[in-house]
Coordinates of C-alpha atoms in Angstrom, one line a residue:
M1 CA 73.9 -38.1 117.5
K2 CA 70.4 -39.1 118.7
N3 CA 66.8 -37.8 118.8
Y4 CA 67.3 -36.1 115.4
L5 CA 64.3 -37.8 113.8
Y6 CA 61.8 -36.8 116.4
L7 CA 58.4 -38.4 115.8
I8 CA 55.7 -36.4 117.5
P9 CA 52.7 -38.5 118.3
V10 CA 51.4 -36.4 121.2
L11 CA 52.9 -33.0 121.3
L12 CA 51.9 -31.8 117.9
I13 CA 48.2 -32.4 118.0
L14 CA 47.7 -30.1 115.1
F15 CA 49.7 -32.5 112.9
I16 CA 47.5 -35.5 113.5
V17 CA 44.8 -36.1 110.9
S18 CA 42.9 -39.3 111.1
A19 CA 43.2 -41.5 108.1
C20 CA 39.7 -42.8 108.0
E21 CA 37.0 -43.5 105.4
S22 CA 35.4 -40.1 106.0
D23 CA 38.5 -38.2 104.8
Y24 CA 37.2 -36.5 101.7
R25 CA 40.2 -34.1 101.3
P26 CA 41.8 -34.0 97.8
M27 CA 44.7 -36.2 96.9
S28 CA 48.2 -34.8 97.0
I29 CA 49.8 -33.5 93.7
G30 CA 53.1 -34.5 92.2
Q31 CA 55.3 -37.5 91.3
I32 CA 56.2 -40.2 93.8
D33 CA 59.9 -39.5 93.4
E34 CA 59.6 -35.7 93.4
V35 CA 60.2 -33.5 96.5
I36 CA 59.3 -29.9 96.9
V37 CA 61.8 -28.1 99.1
V38 CA 60.4 -24.9 100.6
M39 CA 63.1 -22.5 101.7
D40 CA 63.5 -18.8 101.6
S41 CA 65.0 -18.0 98.2
T42 CA 68.0 -16.2 99.8
E43 CA 68.9 -19.6 101.4
W44 CA 68.9 -21.7 98.2
D45 CA 72.7 -21.6 98.1
S46 CA 73.1 -22.2 101.8
D47 CA 74.7 -25.1 103.6
T48 CA 71.3 -26.4 104.5
A49 CA 70.2 -26.4 100.8
L50 CA 73.4 -28.2 99.9
A51 CA 72.9 -30.8 102.6
I52 CA 69.4 -31.5 101.4
E53 CA 70.7 -32.0 97.9
E54 CA 73.5 -34.3 99.1
T55 CA 71.0 -36.5 101.0
F56 CA 67.6 -36.5 99.3
G57 CA 69.2 -35.6 95.9
K58 CA 72.2 -37.9 96.1
A59 CA 73.1 -39.8 93.0
I60 CA 72.0 -43.5 93.0
E61 CA 75.1 -45.6 92.8
T62 CA 73.4 -48.8 91.7
V63 CA 71.8 -47.8 88.3
P64 CA 73.7 -47.6 85.0
S65 CA 73.5 -43.9 84.5
Y66 CA 73.1 -40.8 86.7
E67 CA 69.8 -40.5 88.5
P68 CA 69.2 -38.7 91.8
T69 CA 67.6 -40.4 94.8
Y70 CA 64.8 -37.8 94.5
R71 CA 64.2 -35.0 92.1
L72 CA 64.3 -31.8 94.2
I73 CA 62.4 -28.6 93.3
F74 CA 63.2 -25.6 95.4
R75 CA 60.3 -23.2 96.1
D76 CA 59.5 -20.1 98.2
F77 CA 56.2 -18.4 98.9
S78 CA 55.2 -14.7 99.4
N79 CA 51.5 -15.1 100.2
N80 CA 48.9 -17.5 101.5
D81 CA 47.7 -18.6 98.1
Q82 CA 51.2 -19.7 97.1
L83 CA 51.6 -21.5 100.5
D84 CA 48.2 -23.3 99.9
Q85 CA 49.4 -24.5 96.5
L86 CA 52.6 -25.8 98.0
R87 CA 50.7 -27.6 100.8
E88 CA 49.0 -29.7 98.1
S89 CA 52.3 -31.4 97.2
K90 CA 52.8 -35.1 97.6
N91 CA 56.3 -34.8 99.1
I92 CA 57.3 -31.5 100.7
I93 CA 60.2 -30.3 103.0
F94 CA 60.1 -27.0 104.9
A95 CA 63.5 -26.0 106.1
S96 CA 64.7 -22.9 108.0
P97 CA 66.6 -21.7 111.1
I98 CA 64.0 -21.7 113.8
D99 CA 64.3 -17.9 114.5
A100 CA 64.6 -16.8 110.8
E101 CA 62.3 -13.8 110.0
S102 CA 61.5 -15.2 106.6
N103 CA 58.1 -16.5 105.6
V104 CA 59.3 -20.0 105.8
G105 CA 60.7 -19.5 109.3
T106 CA 57.5 -17.8 110.5
F107 CA 55.4 -20.6 109.0
I108 CA 57.5 -23.3 110.8
R109 CA 57.1 -21.5 114.2
A110 CA 53.4 -21.2 113.6
V111 CA 53.2 -25.0 113.1
L112 CA 55.4 -26.1 115.9
S113 CA 54.3 -25.9 119.5
D114 CA 56.2 -23.8 122.1
E115 CA 57.6 -27.0 123.6
I116 CA 58.8 -28.3 120.3
E117 CA 60.5 -25.0 119.5
E118 CA 62.4 -25.3 122.8
R119 CA 63.5 -28.8 121.8
V120 CA 64.8 -27.3 118.5
R121 CA 66.7 -24.5 120.2
S122 CA 68.2 -26.8 122.8
G123 CA 69.5 -29.1 120.0
E124 CA 67.4 -32.0 121.1
S125 CA 65.3 -32.3 117.9
F126 CA 65.4 -30.9 114.4
A127 CA 63.4 -33.2 112.1
F128 CA 59.6 -33.7 112.2
P129 CA 58.1 -36.0 109.6
L130 CA 54.3 -35.8 109.1
E131 CA 51.8 -38.0 107.4
D132 CA 48.8 -36.7 105.4
R133 CA 48.9 -33.3 107.1
W134 CA 47.0 -31.1 104.6
V135 CA 45.9 -33.6 101.9
R136 CA 45.7 -37.3 101.4
D137 CA 48.7 -39.4 100.5
Q138 CA 51.2 -36.7 101.6
W139 CA 54.6 -36.9 103.2
T140 CA 55.9 -33.7 104.9
L141 CA 59.2 -33.0 106.7
I142 CA 59.9 -30.0 108.9
L143 CA 63.6 -29.2 109.3
A144 CA 64.6 -26.5 111.8
S145 CA 67.6 -25.7 114.0
N146 CA 69.4 -22.7 115.4
D147 CA 71.4 -21.7 112.3
D148 CA 72.3 -22.8 108.9
Q149 CA 75.5 -24.6 109.8
E150 CA 73.9 -26.6 112.7
L151 CA 71.0 -27.6 110.5
S152 CA 73.1 -28.7 107.6
E153 CA 75.3 -30.9 109.9
K154 CA 72.3 -32.6 111.5
I155 CA 70.8 -33.3 108.1
R156 CA 74.0 -34.9 106.9
N157 CA 74.5 -36.9 110.1
S158 CA 70.9 -38.3 109.9
E159 CA 70.8 -39.0 106.1
E160 CA 69.9 -42.7 106.6
S161 CA 66.9 -42.1 108.8
L162 CA 65.6 -39.0 107.0
V163 CA 65.8 -40.5 103.5
G164 CA 64.7 -43.9 104.8
H165 CA 61.5 -42.4 106.2
L166 CA 60.5 -41.1 102.8
M167 CA 61.7 -44.3 101.1
D168 CA 59.4 -46.4 103.3
R169 CA 56.5 -44.2 102.3
E170 CA 57.5 -44.6 98.7
F171 CA 57.5 -48.4 98.9
E172 CA 53.9 -48.2 100.1
R173 CA 53.0 -46.0 97.2
R174 CA 54.9 -48.2 94.7
I175 CA 52.8 -51.2 95.9
Q176 CA 49.7 -49.3 94.9
E177 CA 51.3 -48.4 91.6
V178 CA 52.4 -51.9 90.7
Y179 CA 49.2 -53.7 91.5
R180 CA 46.6 -51.2 90.7
R181 CA 46.0 -52.8 87.3
G182 CA 45.7 -56.2 88.9
E183 CA 47.8 -59.1 90.1
Q184 CA 48.1 -62.8 89.6
V185 CA 46.8 -64.1 92.9
A186 CA 46.6 -67.6 91.5
I187 CA 50.4 -67.7 91.1
S188 CA 51.0 -66.4 94.7
D189 CA 48.5 -68.9 96.0
S190 CA 50.2 -71.8 94.1
L191 CA 53.6 -70.8 95.4
W192 CA 52.3 -70.8 99.0
E193 CA 50.5 -74.1 98.7
N194 CA 53.2 -76.0 96.8
H195 CA 56.4 -74.4 98.0
G196 CA 55.6 -72.6 101.3
W197 CA 56.4 -69.0 100.2
K198 CA 55.0 -66.3 98.0
V199 CA 55.4 -62.8 96.7
R200 CA 52.7 -60.6 95.1
M201 CA 52.9 -61.1 91.4
Q202 CA 52.2 -58.3 88.9
H203 CA 49.5 -58.9 86.4
D204 CA 51.5 -59.8 83.2
Y205 CA 54.5 -61.8 84.3
I206 CA 54.8 -65.2 82.6
E207 CA 56.5 -68.3 84.1
T208 CA 59.4 -69.4 81.9
V209 CA 61.3 -71.8 84.3
D210 CA 59.9 -74.3 86.7
T211 CA 62.1 -76.7 88.6
T212 CA 61.9 -78.3 92.1
N213 CA 63.5 -75.2 93.7
V214 CA 63.8 -72.5 91.0
K215 CA 61.1 -70.3 89.3
V216 CA 61.7 -67.6 86.7
Y217 CA 58.9 -65.2 85.6
R218 CA 59.3 -62.8 82.7
R219 CA 57.6 -59.6 81.6
A220 CA 59.1 -59.3 78.1
L221 CA 58.1 -56.0 76.6
P222 CA 60.0 -54.6 73.6
D223 CA 61.5 -51.5 75.4
N224 CA 61.3 -52.8 79.0
D225 CA 62.2 -56.4 79.6
R226 CA 61.9 -57.5 83.3
W227 CA 62.2 -60.8 85.1
I228 CA 62.0 -62.4 88.5
L229 CA 64.3 -65.3 89.5
A230 CA 63.3 -67.2 92.7
W231 CA 65.3 -70.0 94.4
W232 CA 65.0 -71.7 97.7
K233 CA 66.7 -74.3 99.9
D234 CA 65.8 -76.4 102.9
D235 CA 67.8 -77.4 105.9
V236 CA 69.6 -74.1 106.5
P237 CA 69.7 -73.6 110.3
N238 CA 71.3 -70.1 110.4
T239 CA 72.7 -67.3 108.3
D240 CA 76.2 -67.2 109.8
F241 CA 77.8 -68.0 106.4
I242 CA 76.0 -65.2 104.5
D243 CA 78.1 -62.2 103.5
D244 CA 78.5 -60.0 100.4
E245 CA 80.8 -62.5 98.6
W246 CA 78.5 -65.5 99.2
I247 CA 75.4 -63.6 98.1
N248 CA 77.0 -62.4 94.9
A249 CA 78.5 -65.8 94.1
T250 CA 75.2 -67.6 94.6
R251 CA 73.4 -65.0 92.5
D252 CA 75.9 -65.3 89.7
S253 CA 75.7 -69.1 89.7
L254 CA 71.9 -69.1 89.4
L255 CA 71.8 -66.3 86.8
Q256 CA 74.3 -68.1 84.6
Q257 CA 72.1 -71.2 84.6
Y258 CA 68.6 -69.7 84.4
V259 CA 68.8 -66.2 82.8
Q260 CA 70.7 -66.5 79.6
G261 CA 70.9 -64.3 76.5
T262 CA 70.0 -64.9 72.9
R263 CA 73.6 -65.3 71.8
E264 CA 75.2 -68.7 72.3
G265 CA 77.2 -68.7 75.6
S266 CA 75.7 -65.4 76.8
Y267 CA 74.3 -65.1 80.3
I268 CA 73.8 -62.5 83.0
T269 CA 76.4 -61.8 85.7
T270 CA 77.1 -59.0 88.2
E271 CA 78.8 -55.9 86.9
Y272 CA 81.5 -55.6 89.6
G273 CA 83.0 -52.5 88.0
R274 CA 80.1 -50.5 89.6
S275 CA 78.8 -50.4 93.1
V276 CA 77.1 -53.5 94.5
I277 CA 75.6 -52.7 97.9
T278 CA 74.2 -55.3 100.4
K279 CA 72.4 -54.3 103.6
E280 CA 70.6 -56.4 106.2
M281 CA 67.0 -55.4 106.3
D282 CA 65.1 -54.2 109.3
L283 CA 62.0 -56.5 109.2
D284 CA 59.0 -56.6 111.4
S285 CA 58.8 -60.4 111.3
R286 CA 60.7 -63.5 112.3
L287 CA 62.6 -63.5 109.0
T288 CA 66.1 -62.3 108.5
G289 CA 66.5 -60.4 105.2
F290 CA 69.3 -59.1 103.0
E291 CA 68.8 -56.7 100.1
T292 CA 71.4 -56.2 97.4
L293 CA 71.3 -53.4 94.8
G294 CA 73.6 -53.2 91.8
T295 CA 73.9 -53.6 88.0
W296 CA 74.3 -56.6 85.8
R297 CA 75.9 -57.2 82.4
M298 CA 75.4 -59.8 79.7
T299 CA 78.5 -62.0 79.1
N300 CA 79.3 -62.2 75.4
D301 CA 76.9 -59.4 74.6
F302 CA 76.5 -55.6 75.0
M303 CA 73.6 -55.5 77.5
G304 CA 73.2 -54.4 81.0
G305 CA 70.8 -52.9 83.6
P306 CA 69.9 -52.8 87.3
F307 CA 68.9 -55.6 89.6
V308 CA 67.4 -55.8 93.1
N309 CA 68.1 -59.0 95.1
F310 CA 66.6 -60.4 98.3
F311 CA 67.7 -63.2 100.5
Y312 CA 65.3 -64.2 103.3
H313 CA 65.9 -66.8 106.0
D314 CA 63.2 -68.4 108.1
P315 CA 64.7 -69.7 111.3
E316 CA 61.5 -71.6 112.3
T317 CA 61.5 -73.8 109.2
E318 CA 65.3 -73.5 108.5
R319 CA 64.6 -72.4 104.9
L320 CA 66.6 -69.9 102.7
F321 CA 65.0 -68.0 99.9
M322 CA 66.3 -65.8 97.1
I323 CA 64.2 -63.4 95.0
E324 CA 65.9 -61.3 92.3
Y325 CA 64.4 -58.7 90.0
G326 CA 66.1 -57.5 86.9
Q327 CA 65.5 -55.1 84.0
F328 CA 66.8 -54.4 80.5
A329 CA 65.4 -51.0 79.3
P330 CA 68.2 -48.9 77.6
S331 CA 66.0 -45.9 76.9
V332 CA 64.0 -45.8 80.1
S333 CA 64.8 -44.1 83.5
K334 CA 65.6 -46.9 86.0
R335 CA 64.8 -45.2 89.3
R336 CA 61.1 -45.9 89.2
F337 CA 61.4 -49.6 88.3
V338 CA 64.2 -50.2 90.8
R339 CA 61.9 -48.8 93.5
Q340 CA 59.1 -51.0 92.2
F341 CA 61.3 -54.0 92.5
R342 CA 62.3 -53.0 96.0
A343 CA 58.7 -52.7 97.0
M344 CA 57.6 -56.0 95.3
G345 CA 60.4 -57.9 97.1
R346 CA 59.1 -56.7 100.4
T347 CA 55.8 -58.5 99.8
F348 CA 57.7 -61.8 100.4
E349 CA 56.1 -64.2 103.0
A350 CA 57.2 -67.6 104.2
D351 CA 54.9 -70.3 105.7
S352 CA 56.1 -70.9 109.3
T353 CA 54.3 -74.2 109.4
W354 CA 56.0 -75.6 106.2
N355 CA 57.4 -79.1 106.3
S356 CA 59.8 -80.2 103.6
P357 CA 58.8 -83.2 101.5
S358 CA 61.4 -85.4 103.2
E359 CA 59.7 -84.7 106.6
T360 CA 56.2 -85.4 105.4
N361 CA 57.1 -88.7 103.6

């Protein structure tokens, strides 16, 4: 199944809005993890609606309790004023069969060019993501196909690319959210100068562990305790040995030693009774990356929460790095913070000119 996520840099000229300093349009409205799904109300129980719920609204497997990937709100419109209000949304999906006589179907045909409509009818394309179409900081997705069954099948078959496109935009927004109150540039600069790597550090994390190759930073709030564990190793020429089992064993060993509880003999370990998911990252750099999502539990105590772990390998310097973010916040929704962790971990950089101390002595 290919060409489902059809990016349209040339054909849909009307979709292109320059993101420049002279863009004085209002900002989009809504939460980062909220998606407005615009469909004709008679189609809210259709296969297409169900497919959208099963993809964008899918339950997150790697948080302690039920939370959907995105909170979906279904809407319809009957006049231009209602449509204008919908087009102010931060995240918005328009979905309809291409030839439907509904207001949503008519709107989609008005937006798509004749050539794109033919691509839809021929089955060549069905999904058209847009950036900042009507207001600033906006993500829009047009979904159209010949009929309800065909559209729903294509949505399900393209779940990773469809949801991934919105997730990438969310990571950009989370970066703005995390660092808007400031960041500790001095910590990042020190890590770069003294250890040859860095991540952007939020404004109120405090260093609690400092060894030759391990750092722990903590943001200990009464109702939302968060921490960052970093570890690195030299003389690692490749990643052939890295798999799920190795990643989890390495994490558990480091967590047992450096992230301990208040009770004697208590320490953090992976909760293997729930999903632990590792995927290789698609990076636009020389680095190889692995991201692991899951939940942790406290040995000899009744505590737990989500974690996000990253392993990065730099083949030029033959160095391996681990960055793990964790949280204990029993009364707080975890989705937002897990997404923040995933965004923060993606700010990782490694110095390609770094020489280990043994090489410089």
